[in-house]
Short mmCIF file of C-alpha atoms and ligand atoms in Angstrom, two decimals:
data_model
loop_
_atom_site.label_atom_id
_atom_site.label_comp_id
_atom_site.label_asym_id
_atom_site.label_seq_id
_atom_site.Cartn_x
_atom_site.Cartn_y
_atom_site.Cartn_z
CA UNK A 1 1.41 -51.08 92.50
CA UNK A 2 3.48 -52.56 89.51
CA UNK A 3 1.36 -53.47 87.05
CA UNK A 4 2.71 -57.11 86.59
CA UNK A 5 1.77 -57.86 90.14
CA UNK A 6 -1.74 -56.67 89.60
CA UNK A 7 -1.14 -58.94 86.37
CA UNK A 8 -0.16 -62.23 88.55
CA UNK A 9 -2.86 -61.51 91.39
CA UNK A 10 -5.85 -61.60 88.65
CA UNK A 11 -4.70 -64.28 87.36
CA UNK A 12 -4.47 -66.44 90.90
CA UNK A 13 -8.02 -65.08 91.51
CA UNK A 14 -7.17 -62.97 94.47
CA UNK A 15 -8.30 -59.73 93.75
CA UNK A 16 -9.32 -58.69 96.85
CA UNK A 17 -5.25 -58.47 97.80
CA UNK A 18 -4.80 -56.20 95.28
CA UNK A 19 -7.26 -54.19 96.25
CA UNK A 20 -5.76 -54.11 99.61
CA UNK A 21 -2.70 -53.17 98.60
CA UNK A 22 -4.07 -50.20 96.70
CA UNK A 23 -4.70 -48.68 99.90
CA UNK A 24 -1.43 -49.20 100.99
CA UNK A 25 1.21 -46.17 101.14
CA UNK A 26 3.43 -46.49 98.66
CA UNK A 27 6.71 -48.31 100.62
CA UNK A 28 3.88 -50.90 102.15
CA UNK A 29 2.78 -51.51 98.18
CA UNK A 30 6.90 -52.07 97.49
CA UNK A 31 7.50 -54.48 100.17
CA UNK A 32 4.24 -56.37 99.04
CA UNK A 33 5.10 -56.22 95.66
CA UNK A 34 8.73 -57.92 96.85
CA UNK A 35 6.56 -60.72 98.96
CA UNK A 36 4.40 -61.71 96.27
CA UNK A 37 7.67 -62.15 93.85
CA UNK A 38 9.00 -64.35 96.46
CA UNK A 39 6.51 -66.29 97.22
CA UNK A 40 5.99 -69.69 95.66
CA UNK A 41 1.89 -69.46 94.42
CA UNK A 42 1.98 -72.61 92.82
CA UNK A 43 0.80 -74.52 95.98
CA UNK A 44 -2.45 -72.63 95.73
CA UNK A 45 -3.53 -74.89 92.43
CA UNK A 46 -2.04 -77.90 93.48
CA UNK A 47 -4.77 -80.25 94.23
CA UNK A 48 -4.92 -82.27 97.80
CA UNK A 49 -2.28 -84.65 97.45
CA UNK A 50 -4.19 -87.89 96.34
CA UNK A 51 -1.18 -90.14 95.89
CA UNK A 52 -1.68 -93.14 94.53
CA UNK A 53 -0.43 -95.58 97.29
CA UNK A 54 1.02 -98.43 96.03
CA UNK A 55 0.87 -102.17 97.93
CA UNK A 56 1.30 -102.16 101.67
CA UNK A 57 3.15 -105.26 103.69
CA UNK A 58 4.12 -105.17 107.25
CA UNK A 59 7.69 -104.03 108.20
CA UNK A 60 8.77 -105.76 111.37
CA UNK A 61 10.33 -103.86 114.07
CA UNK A 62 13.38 -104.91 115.91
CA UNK A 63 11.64 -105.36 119.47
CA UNK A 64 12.71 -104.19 123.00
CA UNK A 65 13.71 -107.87 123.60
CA UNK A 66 16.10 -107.87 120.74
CA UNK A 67 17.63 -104.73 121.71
CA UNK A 68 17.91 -105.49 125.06
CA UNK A 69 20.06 -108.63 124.59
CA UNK A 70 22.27 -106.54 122.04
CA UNK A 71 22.42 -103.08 123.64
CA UNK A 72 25.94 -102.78 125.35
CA UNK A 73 27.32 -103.93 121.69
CA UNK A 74 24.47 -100.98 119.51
CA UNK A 75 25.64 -98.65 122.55
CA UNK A 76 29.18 -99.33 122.24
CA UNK A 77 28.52 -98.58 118.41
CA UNK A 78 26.90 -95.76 118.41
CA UNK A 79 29.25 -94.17 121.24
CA UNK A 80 31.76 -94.60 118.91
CA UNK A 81 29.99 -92.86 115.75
CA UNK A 82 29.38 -89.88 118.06
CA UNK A 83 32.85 -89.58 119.53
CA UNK A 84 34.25 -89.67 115.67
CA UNK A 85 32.06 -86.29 115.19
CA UNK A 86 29.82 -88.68 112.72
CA UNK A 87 26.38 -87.95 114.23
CA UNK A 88 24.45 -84.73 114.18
CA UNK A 89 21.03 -83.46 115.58
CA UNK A 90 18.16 -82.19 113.99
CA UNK A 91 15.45 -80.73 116.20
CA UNK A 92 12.14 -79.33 114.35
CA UNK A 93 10.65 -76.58 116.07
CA UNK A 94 9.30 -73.96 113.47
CA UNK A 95 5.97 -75.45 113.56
CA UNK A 96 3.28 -72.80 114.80
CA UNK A 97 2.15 -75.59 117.69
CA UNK A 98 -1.72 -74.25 117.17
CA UNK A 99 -3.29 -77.04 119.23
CA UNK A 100 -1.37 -76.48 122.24
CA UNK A 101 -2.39 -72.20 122.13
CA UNK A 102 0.64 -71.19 123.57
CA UNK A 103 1.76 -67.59 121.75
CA UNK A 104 5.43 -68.24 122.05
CA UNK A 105 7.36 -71.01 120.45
CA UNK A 106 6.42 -74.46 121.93
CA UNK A 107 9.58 -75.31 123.04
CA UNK A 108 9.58 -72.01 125.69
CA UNK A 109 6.30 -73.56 127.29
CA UNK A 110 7.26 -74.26 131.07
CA UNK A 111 6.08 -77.72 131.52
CA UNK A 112 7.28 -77.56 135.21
CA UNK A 113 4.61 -77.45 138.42
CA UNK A 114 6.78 -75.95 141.13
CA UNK A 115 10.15 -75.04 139.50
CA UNK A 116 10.36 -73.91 135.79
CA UNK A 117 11.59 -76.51 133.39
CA UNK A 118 11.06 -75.78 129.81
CA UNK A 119 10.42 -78.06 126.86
CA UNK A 120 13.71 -77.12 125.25
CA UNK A 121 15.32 -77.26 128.46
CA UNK A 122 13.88 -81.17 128.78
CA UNK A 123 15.03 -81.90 125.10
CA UNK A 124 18.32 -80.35 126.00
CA UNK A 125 18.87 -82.50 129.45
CA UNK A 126 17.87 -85.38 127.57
CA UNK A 127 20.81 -84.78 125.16
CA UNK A 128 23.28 -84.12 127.86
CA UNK A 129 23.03 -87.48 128.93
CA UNK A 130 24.24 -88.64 126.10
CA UNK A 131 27.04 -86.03 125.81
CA UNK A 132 28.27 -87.16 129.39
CA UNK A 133 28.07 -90.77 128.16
CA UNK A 134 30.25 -90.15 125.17
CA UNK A 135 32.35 -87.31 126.65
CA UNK A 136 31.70 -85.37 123.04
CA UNK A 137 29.06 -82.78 122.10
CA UNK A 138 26.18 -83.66 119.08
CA UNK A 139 26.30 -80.91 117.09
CA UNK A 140 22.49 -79.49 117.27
CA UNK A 141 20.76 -77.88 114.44
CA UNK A 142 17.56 -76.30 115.14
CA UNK A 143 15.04 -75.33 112.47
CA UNK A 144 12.80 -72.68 113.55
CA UNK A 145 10.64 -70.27 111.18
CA UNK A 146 10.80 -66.72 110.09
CA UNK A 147 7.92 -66.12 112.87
CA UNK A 148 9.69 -67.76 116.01
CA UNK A 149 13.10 -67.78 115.00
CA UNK A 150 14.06 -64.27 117.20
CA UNK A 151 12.16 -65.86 120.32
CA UNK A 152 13.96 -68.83 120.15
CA UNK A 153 17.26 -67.48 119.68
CA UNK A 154 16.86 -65.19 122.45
CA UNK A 155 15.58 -67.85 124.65
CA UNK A 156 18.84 -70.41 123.94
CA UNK A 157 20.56 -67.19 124.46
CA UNK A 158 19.05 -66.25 128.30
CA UNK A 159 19.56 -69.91 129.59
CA UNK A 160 22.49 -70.59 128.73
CA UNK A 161 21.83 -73.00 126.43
CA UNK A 162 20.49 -74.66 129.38
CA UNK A 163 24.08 -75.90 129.56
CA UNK A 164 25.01 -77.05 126.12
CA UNK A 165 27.79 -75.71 124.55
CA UNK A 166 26.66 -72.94 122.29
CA UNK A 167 29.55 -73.78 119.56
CA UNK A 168 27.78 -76.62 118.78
CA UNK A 169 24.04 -75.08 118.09
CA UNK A 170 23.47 -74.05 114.84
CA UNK A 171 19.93 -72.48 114.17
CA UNK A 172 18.51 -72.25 110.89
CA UNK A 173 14.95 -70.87 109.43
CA UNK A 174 12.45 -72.56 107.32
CA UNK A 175 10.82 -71.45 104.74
CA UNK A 176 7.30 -70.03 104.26
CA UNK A 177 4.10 -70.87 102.15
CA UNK A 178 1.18 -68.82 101.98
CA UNK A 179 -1.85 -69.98 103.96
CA UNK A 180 -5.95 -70.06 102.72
CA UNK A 181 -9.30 -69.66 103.78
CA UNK A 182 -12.02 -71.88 103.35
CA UNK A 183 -12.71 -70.34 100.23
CA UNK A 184 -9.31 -70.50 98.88
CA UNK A 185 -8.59 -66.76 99.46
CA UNK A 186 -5.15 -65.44 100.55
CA UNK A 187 -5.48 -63.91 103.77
CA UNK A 188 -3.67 -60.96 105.70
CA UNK A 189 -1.19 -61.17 108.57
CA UNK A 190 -1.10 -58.01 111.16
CA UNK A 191 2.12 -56.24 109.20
CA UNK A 192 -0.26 -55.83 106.28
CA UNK A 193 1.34 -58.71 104.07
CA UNK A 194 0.10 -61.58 102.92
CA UNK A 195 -0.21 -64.30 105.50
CA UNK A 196 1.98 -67.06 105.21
CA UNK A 197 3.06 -70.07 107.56
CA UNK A 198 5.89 -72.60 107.91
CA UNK A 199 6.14 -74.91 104.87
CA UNK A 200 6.04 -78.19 107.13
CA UNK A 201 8.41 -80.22 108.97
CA UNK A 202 9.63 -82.17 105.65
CA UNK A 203 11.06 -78.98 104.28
CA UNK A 204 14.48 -79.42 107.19
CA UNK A 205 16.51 -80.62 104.82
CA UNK A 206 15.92 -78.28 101.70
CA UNK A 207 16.39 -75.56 104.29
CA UNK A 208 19.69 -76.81 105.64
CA UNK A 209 20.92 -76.90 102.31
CA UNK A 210 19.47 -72.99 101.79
CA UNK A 211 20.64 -71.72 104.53
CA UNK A 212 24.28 -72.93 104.34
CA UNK A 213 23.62 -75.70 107.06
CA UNK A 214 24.23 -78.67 105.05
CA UNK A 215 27.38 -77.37 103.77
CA UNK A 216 28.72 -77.11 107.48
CA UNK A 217 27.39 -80.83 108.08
CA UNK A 218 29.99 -82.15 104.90
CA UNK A 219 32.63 -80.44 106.46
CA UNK A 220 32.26 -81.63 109.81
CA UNK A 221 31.90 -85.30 108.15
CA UNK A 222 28.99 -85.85 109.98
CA UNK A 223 27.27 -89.25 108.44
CA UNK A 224 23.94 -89.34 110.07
CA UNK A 225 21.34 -87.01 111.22
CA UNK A 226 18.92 -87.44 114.20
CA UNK A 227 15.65 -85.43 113.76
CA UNK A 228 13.28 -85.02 116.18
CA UNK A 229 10.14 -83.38 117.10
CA UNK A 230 10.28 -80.67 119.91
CA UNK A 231 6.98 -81.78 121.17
CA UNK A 232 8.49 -84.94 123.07
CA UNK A 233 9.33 -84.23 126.42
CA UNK A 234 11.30 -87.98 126.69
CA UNK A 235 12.49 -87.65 123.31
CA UNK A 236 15.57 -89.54 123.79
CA UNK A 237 18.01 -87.42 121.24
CA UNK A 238 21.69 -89.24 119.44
CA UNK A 239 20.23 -92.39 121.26
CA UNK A 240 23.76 -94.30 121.16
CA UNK A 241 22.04 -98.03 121.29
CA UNK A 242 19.78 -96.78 118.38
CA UNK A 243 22.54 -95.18 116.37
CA UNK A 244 24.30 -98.64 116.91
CA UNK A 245 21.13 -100.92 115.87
CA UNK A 246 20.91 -98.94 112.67
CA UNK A 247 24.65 -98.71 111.90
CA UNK A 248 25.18 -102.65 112.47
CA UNK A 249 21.65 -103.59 109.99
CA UNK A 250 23.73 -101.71 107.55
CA UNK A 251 20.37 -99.53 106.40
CA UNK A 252 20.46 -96.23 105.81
CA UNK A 253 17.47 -95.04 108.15
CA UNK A 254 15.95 -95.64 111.72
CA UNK A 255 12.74 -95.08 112.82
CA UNK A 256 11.69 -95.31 116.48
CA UNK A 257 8.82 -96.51 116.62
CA UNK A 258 6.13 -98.02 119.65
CA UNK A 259 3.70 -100.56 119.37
CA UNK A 260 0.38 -99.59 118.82
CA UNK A 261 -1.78 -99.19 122.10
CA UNK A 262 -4.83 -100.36 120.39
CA UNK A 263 -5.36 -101.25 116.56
CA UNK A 264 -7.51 -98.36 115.78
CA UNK A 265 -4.88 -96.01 117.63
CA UNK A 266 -4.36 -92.97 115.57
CA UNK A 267 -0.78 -93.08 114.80
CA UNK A 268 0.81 -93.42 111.47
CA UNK A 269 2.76 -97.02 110.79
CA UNK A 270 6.03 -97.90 109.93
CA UNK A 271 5.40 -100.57 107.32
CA UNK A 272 6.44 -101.19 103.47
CA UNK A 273 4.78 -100.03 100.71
CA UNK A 274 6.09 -101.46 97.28
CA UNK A 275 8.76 -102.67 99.21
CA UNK A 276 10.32 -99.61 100.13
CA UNK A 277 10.11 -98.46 104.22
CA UNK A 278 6.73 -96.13 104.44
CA UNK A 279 4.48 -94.46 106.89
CA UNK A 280 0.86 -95.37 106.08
CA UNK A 281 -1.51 -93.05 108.07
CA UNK A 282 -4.41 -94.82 110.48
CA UNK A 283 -7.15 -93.41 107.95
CA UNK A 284 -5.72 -94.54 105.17
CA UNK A 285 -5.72 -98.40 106.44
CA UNK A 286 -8.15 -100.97 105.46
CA UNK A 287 -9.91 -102.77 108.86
CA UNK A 288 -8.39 -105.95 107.02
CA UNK A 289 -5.40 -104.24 108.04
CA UNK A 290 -6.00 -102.59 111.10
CA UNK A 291 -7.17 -105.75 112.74
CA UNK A 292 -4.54 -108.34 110.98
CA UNK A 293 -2.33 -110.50 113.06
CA UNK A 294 0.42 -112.37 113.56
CA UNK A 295 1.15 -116.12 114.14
CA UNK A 296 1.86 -114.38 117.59
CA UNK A 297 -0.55 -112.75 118.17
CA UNK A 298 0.82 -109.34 117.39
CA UNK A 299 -0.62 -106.34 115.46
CA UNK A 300 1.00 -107.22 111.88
CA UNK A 301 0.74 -103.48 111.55
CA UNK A 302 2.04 -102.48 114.90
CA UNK A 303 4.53 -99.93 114.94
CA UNK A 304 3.71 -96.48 114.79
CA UNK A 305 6.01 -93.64 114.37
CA UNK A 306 7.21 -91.25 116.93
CA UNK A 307 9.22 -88.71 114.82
CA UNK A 308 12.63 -89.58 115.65
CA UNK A 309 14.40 -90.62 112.33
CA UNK A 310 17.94 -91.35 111.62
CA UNK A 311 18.66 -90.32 108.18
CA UNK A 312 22.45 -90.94 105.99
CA UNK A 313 23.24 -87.59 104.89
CA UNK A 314 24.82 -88.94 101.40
CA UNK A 315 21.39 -90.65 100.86
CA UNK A 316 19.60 -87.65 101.50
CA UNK A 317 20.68 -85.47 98.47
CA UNK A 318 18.44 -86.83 96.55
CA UNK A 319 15.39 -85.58 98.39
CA UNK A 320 16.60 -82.30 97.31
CA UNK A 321 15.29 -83.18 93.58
CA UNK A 322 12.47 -84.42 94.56
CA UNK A 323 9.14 -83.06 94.82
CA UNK A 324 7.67 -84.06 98.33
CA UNK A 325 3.99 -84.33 98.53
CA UNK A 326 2.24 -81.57 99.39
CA UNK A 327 -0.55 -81.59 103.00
CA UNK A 328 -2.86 -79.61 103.53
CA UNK A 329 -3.41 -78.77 107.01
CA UNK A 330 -6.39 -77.27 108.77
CA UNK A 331 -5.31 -75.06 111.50
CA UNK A 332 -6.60 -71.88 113.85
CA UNK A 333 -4.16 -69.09 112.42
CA UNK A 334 -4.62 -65.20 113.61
CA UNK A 335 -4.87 -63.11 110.83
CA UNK A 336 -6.07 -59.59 109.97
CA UNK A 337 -9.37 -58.55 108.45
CA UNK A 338 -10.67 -56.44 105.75
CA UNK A 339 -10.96 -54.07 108.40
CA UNK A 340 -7.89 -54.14 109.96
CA UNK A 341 -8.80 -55.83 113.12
CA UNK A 342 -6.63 -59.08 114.58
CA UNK A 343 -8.52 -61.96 114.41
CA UNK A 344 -7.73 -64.70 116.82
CA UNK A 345 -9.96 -68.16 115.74
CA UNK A 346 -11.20 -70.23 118.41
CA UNK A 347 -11.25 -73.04 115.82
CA UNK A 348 -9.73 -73.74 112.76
CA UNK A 349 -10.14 -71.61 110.05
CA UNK A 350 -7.07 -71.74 107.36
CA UNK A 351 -5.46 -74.27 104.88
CA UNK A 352 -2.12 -74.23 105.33
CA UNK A 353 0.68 -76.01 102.98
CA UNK A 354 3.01 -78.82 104.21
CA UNK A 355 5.68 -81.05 103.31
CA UNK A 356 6.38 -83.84 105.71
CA UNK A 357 9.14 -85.56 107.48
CA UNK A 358 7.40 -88.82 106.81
CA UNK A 359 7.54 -88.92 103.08
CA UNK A 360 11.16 -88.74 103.04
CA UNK A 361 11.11 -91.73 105.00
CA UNK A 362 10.00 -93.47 101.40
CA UNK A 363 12.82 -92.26 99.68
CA UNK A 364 14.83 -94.42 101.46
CA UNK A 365 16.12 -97.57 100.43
CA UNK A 366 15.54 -99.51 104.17
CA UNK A 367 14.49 -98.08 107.20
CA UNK A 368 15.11 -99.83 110.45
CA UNK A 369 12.10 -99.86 113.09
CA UNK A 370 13.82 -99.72 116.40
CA UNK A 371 11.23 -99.99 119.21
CA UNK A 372 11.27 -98.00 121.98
CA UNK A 373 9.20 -98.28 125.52
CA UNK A 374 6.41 -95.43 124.92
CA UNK A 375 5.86 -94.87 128.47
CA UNK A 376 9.90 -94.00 128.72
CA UNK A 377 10.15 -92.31 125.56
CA UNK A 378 7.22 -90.72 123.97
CA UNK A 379 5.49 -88.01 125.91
CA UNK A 380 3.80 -85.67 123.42
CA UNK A 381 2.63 -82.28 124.19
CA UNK A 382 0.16 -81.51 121.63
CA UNK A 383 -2.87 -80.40 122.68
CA UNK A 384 -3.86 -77.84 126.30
CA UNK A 385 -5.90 -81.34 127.74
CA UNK A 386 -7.00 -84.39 127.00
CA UNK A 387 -4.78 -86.93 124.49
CA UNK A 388 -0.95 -85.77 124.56
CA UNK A 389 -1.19 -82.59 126.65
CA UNK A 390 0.56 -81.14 129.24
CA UNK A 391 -1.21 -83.29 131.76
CA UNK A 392 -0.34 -86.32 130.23
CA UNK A 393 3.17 -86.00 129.78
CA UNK A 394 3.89 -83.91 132.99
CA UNK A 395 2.45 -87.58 134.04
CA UNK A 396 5.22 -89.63 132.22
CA UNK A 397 7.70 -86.72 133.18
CA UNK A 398 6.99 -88.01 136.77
CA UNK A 399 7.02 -91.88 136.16
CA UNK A 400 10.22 -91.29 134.71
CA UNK A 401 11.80 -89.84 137.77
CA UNK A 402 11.62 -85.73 136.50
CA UNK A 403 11.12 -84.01 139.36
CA UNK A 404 8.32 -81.07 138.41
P1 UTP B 1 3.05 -80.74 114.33
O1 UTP B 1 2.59 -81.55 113.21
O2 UTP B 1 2.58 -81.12 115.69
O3 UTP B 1 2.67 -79.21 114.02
O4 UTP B 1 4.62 -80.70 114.31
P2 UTP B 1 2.75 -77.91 114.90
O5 UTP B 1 2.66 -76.77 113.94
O6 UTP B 1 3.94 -77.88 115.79
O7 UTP B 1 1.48 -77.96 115.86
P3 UTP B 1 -0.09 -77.83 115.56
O8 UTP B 1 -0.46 -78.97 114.66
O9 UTP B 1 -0.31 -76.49 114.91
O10 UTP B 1 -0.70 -77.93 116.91
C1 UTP B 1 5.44 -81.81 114.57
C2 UTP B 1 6.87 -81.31 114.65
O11 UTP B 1 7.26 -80.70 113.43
C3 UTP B 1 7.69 -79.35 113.67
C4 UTP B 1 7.03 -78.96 114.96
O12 UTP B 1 7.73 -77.87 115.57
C5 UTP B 1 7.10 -80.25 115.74
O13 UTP B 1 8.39 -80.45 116.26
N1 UTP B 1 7.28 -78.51 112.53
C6 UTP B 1 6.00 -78.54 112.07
C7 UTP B 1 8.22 -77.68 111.97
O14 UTP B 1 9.39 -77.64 112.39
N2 UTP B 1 7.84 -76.91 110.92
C8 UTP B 1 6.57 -76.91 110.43
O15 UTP B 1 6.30 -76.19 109.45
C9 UTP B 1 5.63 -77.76 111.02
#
């Protein structure tokens, strides 16, 4: 083992990997000796993030009602920024989906009853329609991670791109952080190294610059990027009446968003904070204003976030300088122990680092909060039962006319 590494794993307080790696033969030592130069350490001393928040005011969403009076003119907008090439897709599927238990990536789970219909094959039929409505192709970008990335390929690959056109699917990989135990301790994955896991869903855009991604997005021209969470089975993708909305409020985001089904709902809201568009989280809200209303009668904090953004790519450069805030995340994560032996956790038992789509939102000048229908539109599959499972939106897949 080089000495320097030795040097660097004292000084992190994780001994115990050196001492693992000791045992190692000599190429297993080299290749760990390359992971621990390329790994970025620093998140293991960075404290919770804490961030100050600053002073929270509603944001007001425009309503169903408003789009529905205004949606052939949005649609007619957006139709047109798509047919121009000006609109791009973004879909976020390198997270490790650890609620749902399914040991493939999340998007290959067969939601179907009695035919097969996958969740990528729902996100992809769901962007079809929109493709047949515009008579043009979204160019699709998919983010997966170093762990899933093969799978998913291979997957796109079998179906046939479950009928897109594979010229215009682009897959990229995101990059990795290293993962903790309660104690703080590294931990080991089954090829010996040093276990790591995706660095969050807020990390797309670094990525897409990394990989080479955003540099194919500047010379297509394409203005705006959709992203979107593979989890939503009615995730309505390139929605040409949302691109519209946002294009004619002359912002430079869009967030769909529903109204909350109760005011303690656990959903993260839309709302300003210092007067720039925000996501404040339900635990992080006062009951003052959980419970405040409007002249209406309306939640004044009402609209919580789906993850479907609409970002301008020229205003998202400068994300790239900035630091995002970092998560920590408690999560059930296989690893290997001291003795060598796979270790699959029936409950959560590792930290592990993200950035997050959300807090890019704030680095936005405006946002606009477009509503959507939730029982049309936001079908979750998060969790094996209960709250947004497979059961509930194989429910909504039916009530929206998807035959199972
Ligand atoms: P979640 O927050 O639900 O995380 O991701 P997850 O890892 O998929 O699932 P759990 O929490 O372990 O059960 C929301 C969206 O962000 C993507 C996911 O694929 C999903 O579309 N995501 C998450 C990434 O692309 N990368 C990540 O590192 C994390």
């Amino acid at each position: 083992m080089k000495h320097k590494t030795s040097e660097i794993l004292t000084m992190l307080r994780q001994e115990h990997i050196a001492a693992h790696m000791k045992k190692l033969p000599e190429a297993q030592q080299l290749s760990m000796v390359k992971q621990i130069e390329d790994l970025d350490f620093s998140v293991l001393s960075a404290d919770e993030t804490n961030e100050e928040r600053g002073s929270f005011e509603p944001l007001f969403a425009k309503t169903l009602s408003e789009i529905q009076s205004d949606s052939d003119r949005y649609t007619e907008i957006g139709i047109k920024a798509i047919k121009e090439g000006k609109v791009g897709a973004v879909l976020l599927a390198g997270g490790q989906g650890s609620r749902l238990g399914f040991d493939h990536p999340k998007g290959m789970f067969n939601i179907g009853v009695e035919r097969e219909l996958y969740i990528f094959e729902c996100l992809i039929n769901n962007l079809l329609d929109v493709t047949r409505m515009a008579g043009a192709y979204i160019p699709l970008f998919i983010m997966t991670s170093a762990e899933n990335n093969k799978e998913t390929r291979e997957f796109f690959e079998k179906h046939n791109y479950f009928g897109y056109s594979s010229e215009n699917v682009w897959f990229f990989i995101q990059e990795q952080l290293p993962t903790v135990d309660t104690n703080g301790k590294l931990m080991l994955a089954d090829n010996g190294k040093i276990l790591t896991a995706p660095n969050g869903n807020g990390g797309w855009y670094a990525s897409m610059a990394k990989t080479g991604m955003l540099k194919a997005v500047q010379d297509a021209k394409i203005e705006w990027l959709n992203v979107f969470a593979v989890d939503n089975v009615l995730q309505r993708i390139a929605d040409p009446c949302f691109i519209g909305a946002v294009i004619d409020s002359g912002k430079v985001s869009g967030a769909k968003v529903v109204a909350k089904a109760a005011p303690e709902e656990k959903v993260g809201v839309l709302c300003l904070e210092d007067g720039k568009p925000s996501i404040v989280e339900y635990y992080e809200m006062t009951d003052e204003m959980l419970n405040s209303r409007e002249a209406d009668g309306t939640l004044s904090y009402n609209y919580g976030v789906i993850l479907n953004y609409l970002f301008r790519v020229d205003r998202l450069n400068k994300t790239l300088s900035v630091k995002l805030p970092l998560h920590r995340a408690f999560k059930k994560i296989k690893y290997m122990d001291e003795s060598g032996r796979m270790v699959v956790p029936e409950e959560p038992n590792a930290y592990k680092f993200e950035t997050l789509v959300l807090d890019m939102v704030k680095l936005q000048d405006d946002c606009l909060a477009y509503e959507v229908d939730r029982s049309r539109e936001f079908a979750p599959v998060k969790n094996k039962s209960g709250v947004d499972s497979v059961d509930t939106a194989r429910e909504l897949l039916r009530l929206n006319g998807v035959e199972l």
